[in-house]
Every structure is written in structure tokens, then in C-alpha cells.
Short mmCIF file of C-alpha atoms in Angstrom, two decimals:
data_model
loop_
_atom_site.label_atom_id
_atom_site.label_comp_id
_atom_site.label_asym_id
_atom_site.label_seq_id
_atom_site.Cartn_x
_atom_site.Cartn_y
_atom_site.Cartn_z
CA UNK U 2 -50.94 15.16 61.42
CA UNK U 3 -51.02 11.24 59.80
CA UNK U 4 -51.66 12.71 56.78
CA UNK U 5 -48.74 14.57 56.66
CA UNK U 6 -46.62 11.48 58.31
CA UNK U 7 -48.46 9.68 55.37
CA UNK U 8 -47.17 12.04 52.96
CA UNK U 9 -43.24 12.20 54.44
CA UNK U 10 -43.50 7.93 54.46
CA UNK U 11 -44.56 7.89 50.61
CA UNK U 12 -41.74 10.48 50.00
CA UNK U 13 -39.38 7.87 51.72
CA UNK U 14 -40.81 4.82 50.11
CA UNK U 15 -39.76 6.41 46.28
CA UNK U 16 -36.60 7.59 47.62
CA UNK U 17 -35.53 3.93 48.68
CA UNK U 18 -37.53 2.61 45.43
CA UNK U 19 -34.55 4.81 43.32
CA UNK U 20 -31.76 3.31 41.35
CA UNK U 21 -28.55 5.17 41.18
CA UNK U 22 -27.95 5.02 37.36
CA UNK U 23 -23.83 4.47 36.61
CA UNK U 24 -22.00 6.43 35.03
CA UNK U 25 -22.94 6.07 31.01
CA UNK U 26 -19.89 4.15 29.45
CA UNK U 27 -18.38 5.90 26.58
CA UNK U 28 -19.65 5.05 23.13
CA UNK U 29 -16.94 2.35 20.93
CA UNK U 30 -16.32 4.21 17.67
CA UNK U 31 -13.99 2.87 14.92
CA UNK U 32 -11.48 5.29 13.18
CA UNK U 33 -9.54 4.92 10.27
CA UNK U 34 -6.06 5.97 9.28
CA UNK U 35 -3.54 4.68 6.90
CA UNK U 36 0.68 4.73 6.81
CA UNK U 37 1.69 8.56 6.55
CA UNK U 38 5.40 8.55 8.55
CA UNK U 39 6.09 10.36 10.47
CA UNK U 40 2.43 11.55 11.65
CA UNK U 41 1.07 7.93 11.40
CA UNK U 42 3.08 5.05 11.78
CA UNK U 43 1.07 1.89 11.52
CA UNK U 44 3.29 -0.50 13.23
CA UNK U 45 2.30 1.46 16.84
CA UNK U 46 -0.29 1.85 18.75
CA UNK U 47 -3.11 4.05 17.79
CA UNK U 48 -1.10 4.46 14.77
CA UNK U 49 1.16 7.14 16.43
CA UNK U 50 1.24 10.80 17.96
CA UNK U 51 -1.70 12.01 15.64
CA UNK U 52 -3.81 9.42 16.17
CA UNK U 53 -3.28 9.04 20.02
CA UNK U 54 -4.45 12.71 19.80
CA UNK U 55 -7.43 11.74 17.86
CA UNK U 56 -8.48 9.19 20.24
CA UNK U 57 -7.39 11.35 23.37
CA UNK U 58 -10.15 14.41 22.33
CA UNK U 59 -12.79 11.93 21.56
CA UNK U 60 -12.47 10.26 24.84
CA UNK U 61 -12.79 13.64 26.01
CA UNK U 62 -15.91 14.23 24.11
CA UNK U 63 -17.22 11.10 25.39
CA UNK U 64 -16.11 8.23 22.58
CA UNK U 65 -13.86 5.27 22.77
CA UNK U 66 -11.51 5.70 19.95
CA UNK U 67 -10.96 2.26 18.32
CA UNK U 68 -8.21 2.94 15.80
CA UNK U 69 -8.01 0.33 12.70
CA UNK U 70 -5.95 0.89 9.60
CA UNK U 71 -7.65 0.38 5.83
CA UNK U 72 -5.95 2.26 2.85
CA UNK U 73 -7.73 5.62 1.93
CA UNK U 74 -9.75 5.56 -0.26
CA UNK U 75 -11.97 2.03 1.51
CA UNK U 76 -11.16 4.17 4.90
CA UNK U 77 -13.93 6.98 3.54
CA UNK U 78 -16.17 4.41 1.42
CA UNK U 79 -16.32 2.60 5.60
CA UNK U 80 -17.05 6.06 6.70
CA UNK U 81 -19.75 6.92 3.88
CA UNK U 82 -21.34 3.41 4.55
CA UNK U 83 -21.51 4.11 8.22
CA UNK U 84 -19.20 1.00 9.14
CA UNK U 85 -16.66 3.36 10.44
CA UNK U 86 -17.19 6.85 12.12
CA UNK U 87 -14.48 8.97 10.83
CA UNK U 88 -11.09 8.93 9.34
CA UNK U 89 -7.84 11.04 9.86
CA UNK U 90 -5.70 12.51 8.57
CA UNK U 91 -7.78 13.63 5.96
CA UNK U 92 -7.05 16.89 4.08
CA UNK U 93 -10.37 19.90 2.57
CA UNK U 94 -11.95 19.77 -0.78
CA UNK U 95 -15.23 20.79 -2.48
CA UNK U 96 -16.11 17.40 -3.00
CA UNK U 97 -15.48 16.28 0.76
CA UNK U 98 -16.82 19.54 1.84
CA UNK U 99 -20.47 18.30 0.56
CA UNK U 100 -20.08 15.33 3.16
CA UNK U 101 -18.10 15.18 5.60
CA UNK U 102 -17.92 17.30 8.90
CA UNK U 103 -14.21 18.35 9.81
CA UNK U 104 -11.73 19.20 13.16
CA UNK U 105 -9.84 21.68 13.53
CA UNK U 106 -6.59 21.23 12.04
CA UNK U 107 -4.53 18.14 13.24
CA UNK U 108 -1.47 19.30 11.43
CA UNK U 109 0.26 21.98 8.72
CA UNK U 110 1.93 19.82 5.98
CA UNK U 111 3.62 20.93 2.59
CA UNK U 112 2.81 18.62 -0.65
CA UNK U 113 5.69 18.55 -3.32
CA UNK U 114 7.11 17.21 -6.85
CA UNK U 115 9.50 14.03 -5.94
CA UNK U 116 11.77 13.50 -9.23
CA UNK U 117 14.73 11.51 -9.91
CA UNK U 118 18.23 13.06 -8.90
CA UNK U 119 19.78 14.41 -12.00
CA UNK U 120 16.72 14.44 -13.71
CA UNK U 121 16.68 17.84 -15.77
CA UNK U 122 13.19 19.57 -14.94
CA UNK U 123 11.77 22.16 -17.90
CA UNK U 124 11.29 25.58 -17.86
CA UNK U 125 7.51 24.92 -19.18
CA UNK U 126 7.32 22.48 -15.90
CA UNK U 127 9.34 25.32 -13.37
CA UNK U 128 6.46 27.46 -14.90
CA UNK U 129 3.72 25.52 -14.25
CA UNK U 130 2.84 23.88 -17.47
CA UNK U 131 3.09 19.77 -16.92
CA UNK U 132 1.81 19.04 -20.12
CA UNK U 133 3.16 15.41 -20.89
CA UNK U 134 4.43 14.75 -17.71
CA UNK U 135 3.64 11.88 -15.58
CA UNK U 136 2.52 12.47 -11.92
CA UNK U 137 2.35 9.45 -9.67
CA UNK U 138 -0.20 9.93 -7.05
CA UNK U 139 -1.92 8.12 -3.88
CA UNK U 140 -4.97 6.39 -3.98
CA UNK U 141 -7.62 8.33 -1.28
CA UNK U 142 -5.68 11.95 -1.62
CA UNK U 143 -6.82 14.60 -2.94
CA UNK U 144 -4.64 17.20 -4.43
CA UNK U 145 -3.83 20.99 -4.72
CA UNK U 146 -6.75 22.51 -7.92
CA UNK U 147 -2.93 23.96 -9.65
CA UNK U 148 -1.60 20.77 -9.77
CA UNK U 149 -4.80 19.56 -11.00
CA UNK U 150 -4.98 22.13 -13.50
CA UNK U 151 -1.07 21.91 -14.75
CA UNK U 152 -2.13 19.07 -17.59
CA UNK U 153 -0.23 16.84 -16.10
CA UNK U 154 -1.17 12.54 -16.90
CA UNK U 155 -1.84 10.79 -12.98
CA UNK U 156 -1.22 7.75 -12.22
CA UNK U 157 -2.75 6.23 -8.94
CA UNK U 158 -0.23 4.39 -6.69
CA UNK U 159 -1.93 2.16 -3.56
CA UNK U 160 0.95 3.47 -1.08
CA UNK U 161 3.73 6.26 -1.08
CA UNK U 162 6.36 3.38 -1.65
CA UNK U 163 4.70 2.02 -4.50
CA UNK U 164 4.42 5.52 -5.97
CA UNK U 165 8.43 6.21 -5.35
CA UNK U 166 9.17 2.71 -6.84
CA UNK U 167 7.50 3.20 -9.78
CA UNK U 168 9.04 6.64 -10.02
CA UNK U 169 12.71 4.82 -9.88
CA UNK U 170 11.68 2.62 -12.47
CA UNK U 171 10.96 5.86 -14.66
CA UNK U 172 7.25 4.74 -14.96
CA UNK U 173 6.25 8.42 -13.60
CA UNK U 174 8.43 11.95 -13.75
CA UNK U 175 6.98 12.56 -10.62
CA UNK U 176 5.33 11.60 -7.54
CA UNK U 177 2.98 14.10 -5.51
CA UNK U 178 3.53 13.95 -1.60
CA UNK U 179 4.26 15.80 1.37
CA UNK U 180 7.64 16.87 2.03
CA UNK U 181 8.30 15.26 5.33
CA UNK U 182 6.19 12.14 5.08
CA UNK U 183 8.18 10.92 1.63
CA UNK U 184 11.71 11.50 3.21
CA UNK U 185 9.85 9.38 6.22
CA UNK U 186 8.96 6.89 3.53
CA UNK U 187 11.85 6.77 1.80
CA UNK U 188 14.21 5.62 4.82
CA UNK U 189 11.62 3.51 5.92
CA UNK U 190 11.40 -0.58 5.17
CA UNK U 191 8.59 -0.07 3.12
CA UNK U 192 10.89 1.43 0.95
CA UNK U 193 13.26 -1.14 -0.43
CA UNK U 194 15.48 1.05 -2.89
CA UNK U 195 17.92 3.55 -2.57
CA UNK U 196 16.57 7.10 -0.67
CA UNK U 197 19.23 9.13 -2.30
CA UNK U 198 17.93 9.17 -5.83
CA UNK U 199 15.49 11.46 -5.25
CA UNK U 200 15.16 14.79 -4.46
CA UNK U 201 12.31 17.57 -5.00
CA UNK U 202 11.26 19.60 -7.71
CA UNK U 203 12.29 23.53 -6.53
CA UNK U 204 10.47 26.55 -7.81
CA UNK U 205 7.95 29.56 -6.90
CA UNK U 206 5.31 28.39 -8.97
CA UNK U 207 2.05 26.93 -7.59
CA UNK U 208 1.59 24.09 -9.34
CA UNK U 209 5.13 23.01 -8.29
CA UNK U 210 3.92 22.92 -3.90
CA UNK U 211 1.25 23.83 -1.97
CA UNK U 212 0.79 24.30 2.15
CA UNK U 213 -2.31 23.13 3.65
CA UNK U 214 -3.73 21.09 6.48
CA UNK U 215 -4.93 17.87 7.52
CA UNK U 216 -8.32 17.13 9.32
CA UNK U 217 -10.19 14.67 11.48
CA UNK U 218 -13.58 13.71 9.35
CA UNK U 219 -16.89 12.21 9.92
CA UNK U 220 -19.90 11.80 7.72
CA UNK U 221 -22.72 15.02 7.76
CA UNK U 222 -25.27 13.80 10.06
CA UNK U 223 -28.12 15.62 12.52
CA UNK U 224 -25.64 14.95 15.41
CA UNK U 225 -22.47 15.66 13.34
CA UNK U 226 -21.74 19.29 13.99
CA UNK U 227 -22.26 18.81 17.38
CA UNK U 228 -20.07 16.13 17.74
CA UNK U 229 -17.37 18.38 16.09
CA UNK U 230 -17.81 20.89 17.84
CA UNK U 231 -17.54 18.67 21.14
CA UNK U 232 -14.02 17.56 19.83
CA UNK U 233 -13.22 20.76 18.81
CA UNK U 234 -13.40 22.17 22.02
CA UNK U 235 -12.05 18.98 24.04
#
């Protein structure tokens, strides 16, 4: 009999001696993005509707989404060097493919030629040979393998407006961006020239366009596919 009230007063005693743990906080993560209008606009909050997504699923999947803006290229080199846990949007290639873990798709996107109105466009270029032409392009992106492949001369450009700038000047024949987000740039202020002197490059062949998607990425770790697949499903 007191050894069993012995036993029930011990069970008591480590009951009361218990610490109700709170809740774990969510883990502070930096993300990276960079100016692409209309899908990232860095003059708003969380850089816009694609990167309030971003940070909406990983709060989900139990992060705090710290959004800072860096161009592309030093977004991925803070990523690689572990300074920075992903970056967004980001689009597939063999290279990345080596390193980095990706989303689902965040969104569909179409990359084009951007040329100067008037400007008379070859039948070698409307059939995929760009042999001698000049293709501006933006630092960090990485492009479509026909374009690659066309024998076209790039040019790297730090922003979309610097590569449209130099492609008014005639410095380039073309510049290499999405449909959407270089009419964004062009009636945007970081634009400071006329938007109607341009216009894009039409034609079936592949080298000319190409449709693909755009990805939340974070370096290939032990936890990394897990983590993916957390946001994934959030």
C-alpha cells in the first residue's frame, strides 16, 4: 500500500518537475531575387506576387522568408557559399541541375529576340543561323541550348535596361529576354528611352523563342530534398 502511494507521489513529483517546451520559432532564412517586372518588382515588399508566394510556402514549411535583392549571378555565388539559402526565380540547366535542388514551377514564361523597329532581320537569322549577330544578354541567366548553339557573339548586360539601352545604341542586334518582363521593363523608369523602338524578332524557328519555367532553388544538401519536398507540398 505505501509503496504504491510511494510510487503514484514520484509519478507526481516528475510530472510537476516538466517544462512545457514552446512552440519552436520558425527558422530566419535569406532569399534572393533580382528586378524581373512584372513577376518581381523590387521597389515592394517581398519583391512582389512571386516572391510573397515564395515566402508564404516556406512559412508553411516552417521558415521565415527574409527576402533581399542582389543581382543574379552574386544571388547564386551567396547561395553556393551558404550566406543565402535559395534564390528565385531561377530557371533549369545541366549545370544548375548538378547543384541546386528545385520547386515546382513558380511560373511559365516565354524568352524572345528584342530588335530595333525597322530593323530588317535575315533569312539565315529567321532560320536559325545567327552567325555574326550580336545577342545582348543578362548577367545570372541562363539561356535556351538553340540559342546557344545559333553562333551568335553574347554580350553580358548587368540588368534588362542596360541590355535594351545598349541595343538602342546599336551596340547589340539583339537582346535575349522574356516576352512580358521586357515590355514590363521597357515602360518602366529603369528604362529611360523610348519603348516603341522595339519590337520582337517573329518566326517558327527555335533558336528565335523558347517556353520554359522558372524555379525556386537551394543548394544540394542532406536536408535539401526534404526541404523541397516540404515546400512542394505546402
Amino acid at each position: 500500500m505505501l509503496f504504491g502511494l510511494f510510487c503514484i507521489l514520484m509519478v507526481l513529483i516528475a510530472l510537476l518537475m516538466v517544462r512545457i517546451q514552446p512552440p519552436r520559432a520558425a527558422q530566419s532564412v535569406q532569399v534572393i531575387t533580382s528586378d524581373w517586372q512584372p513577376y518581381v518588382d523590387t521597389t515592394v515588399d517581398q519583391g512582389g506576387t512571386v516572391g510573397e508566394i515564395v515566402v508564404s510556402v516556406l512559412a508553411s514549411s516552417g521558415y521565415n522568408g527574409q527576402v533581399a535583392y542582389d543581382t543574379w549571378s552574386s544571388g547564386l555565388e551567396r547561395v553556393d557559399q551558404g550566406t543565402a539559402f535559395g534564390i528565385f526565380p531561377m530557371v533549369k540547366s545541366a549545370s544548375r541541375d548538378e547543384v541546386y535542388e528545385y520547386s515546382d514551377p513558380l511560373v511559365d514564361y516565354t524568352y524572345v529576340l528584342f530588335k530595333r523597329r525597322g530593323m530588317e532581320v535575315s533569312e539565315a537569322v529567321l532560320s536559325g543561323d545567327l552567325s555574326g549577330m550580336r545577342v545582348g544578354i543578362i548577367d545570372g541567366y541562363d539561356y535556351w541550348p538553340e540559342l546557344d548553339e545559333s553562333g551568335a557573339t553574347f554580350k553580358d548586360y548587368p540588368t534588362t535596361a542596360a541590355g535594351f539601352e545598349a541595343l538602342s545604341s546599336g551596340e547589340v542586334d539583339f537582346v535575349a529576354e522574356s516576352d512580358i518582363v521586357g515590355h514590363a521593363t521597357l515602360r518602366s523608369q529603369k528604362f529611360e528611352g523610348d519603348a516603341t523602338e522595339f519590337d520582337i524578332v517573329r518566326g517558327d524557328n527555335p533558336a528565335l523563342s523558347s517556353t520554359d519555367s522558372v524555379y525556386f532553388l537551394i543548394r544540394k544538401s542532406k536536408l535539401s530534398s526534404d526541404v523541397m519536398e516540404k515546400f512542394n507540398e505546402a
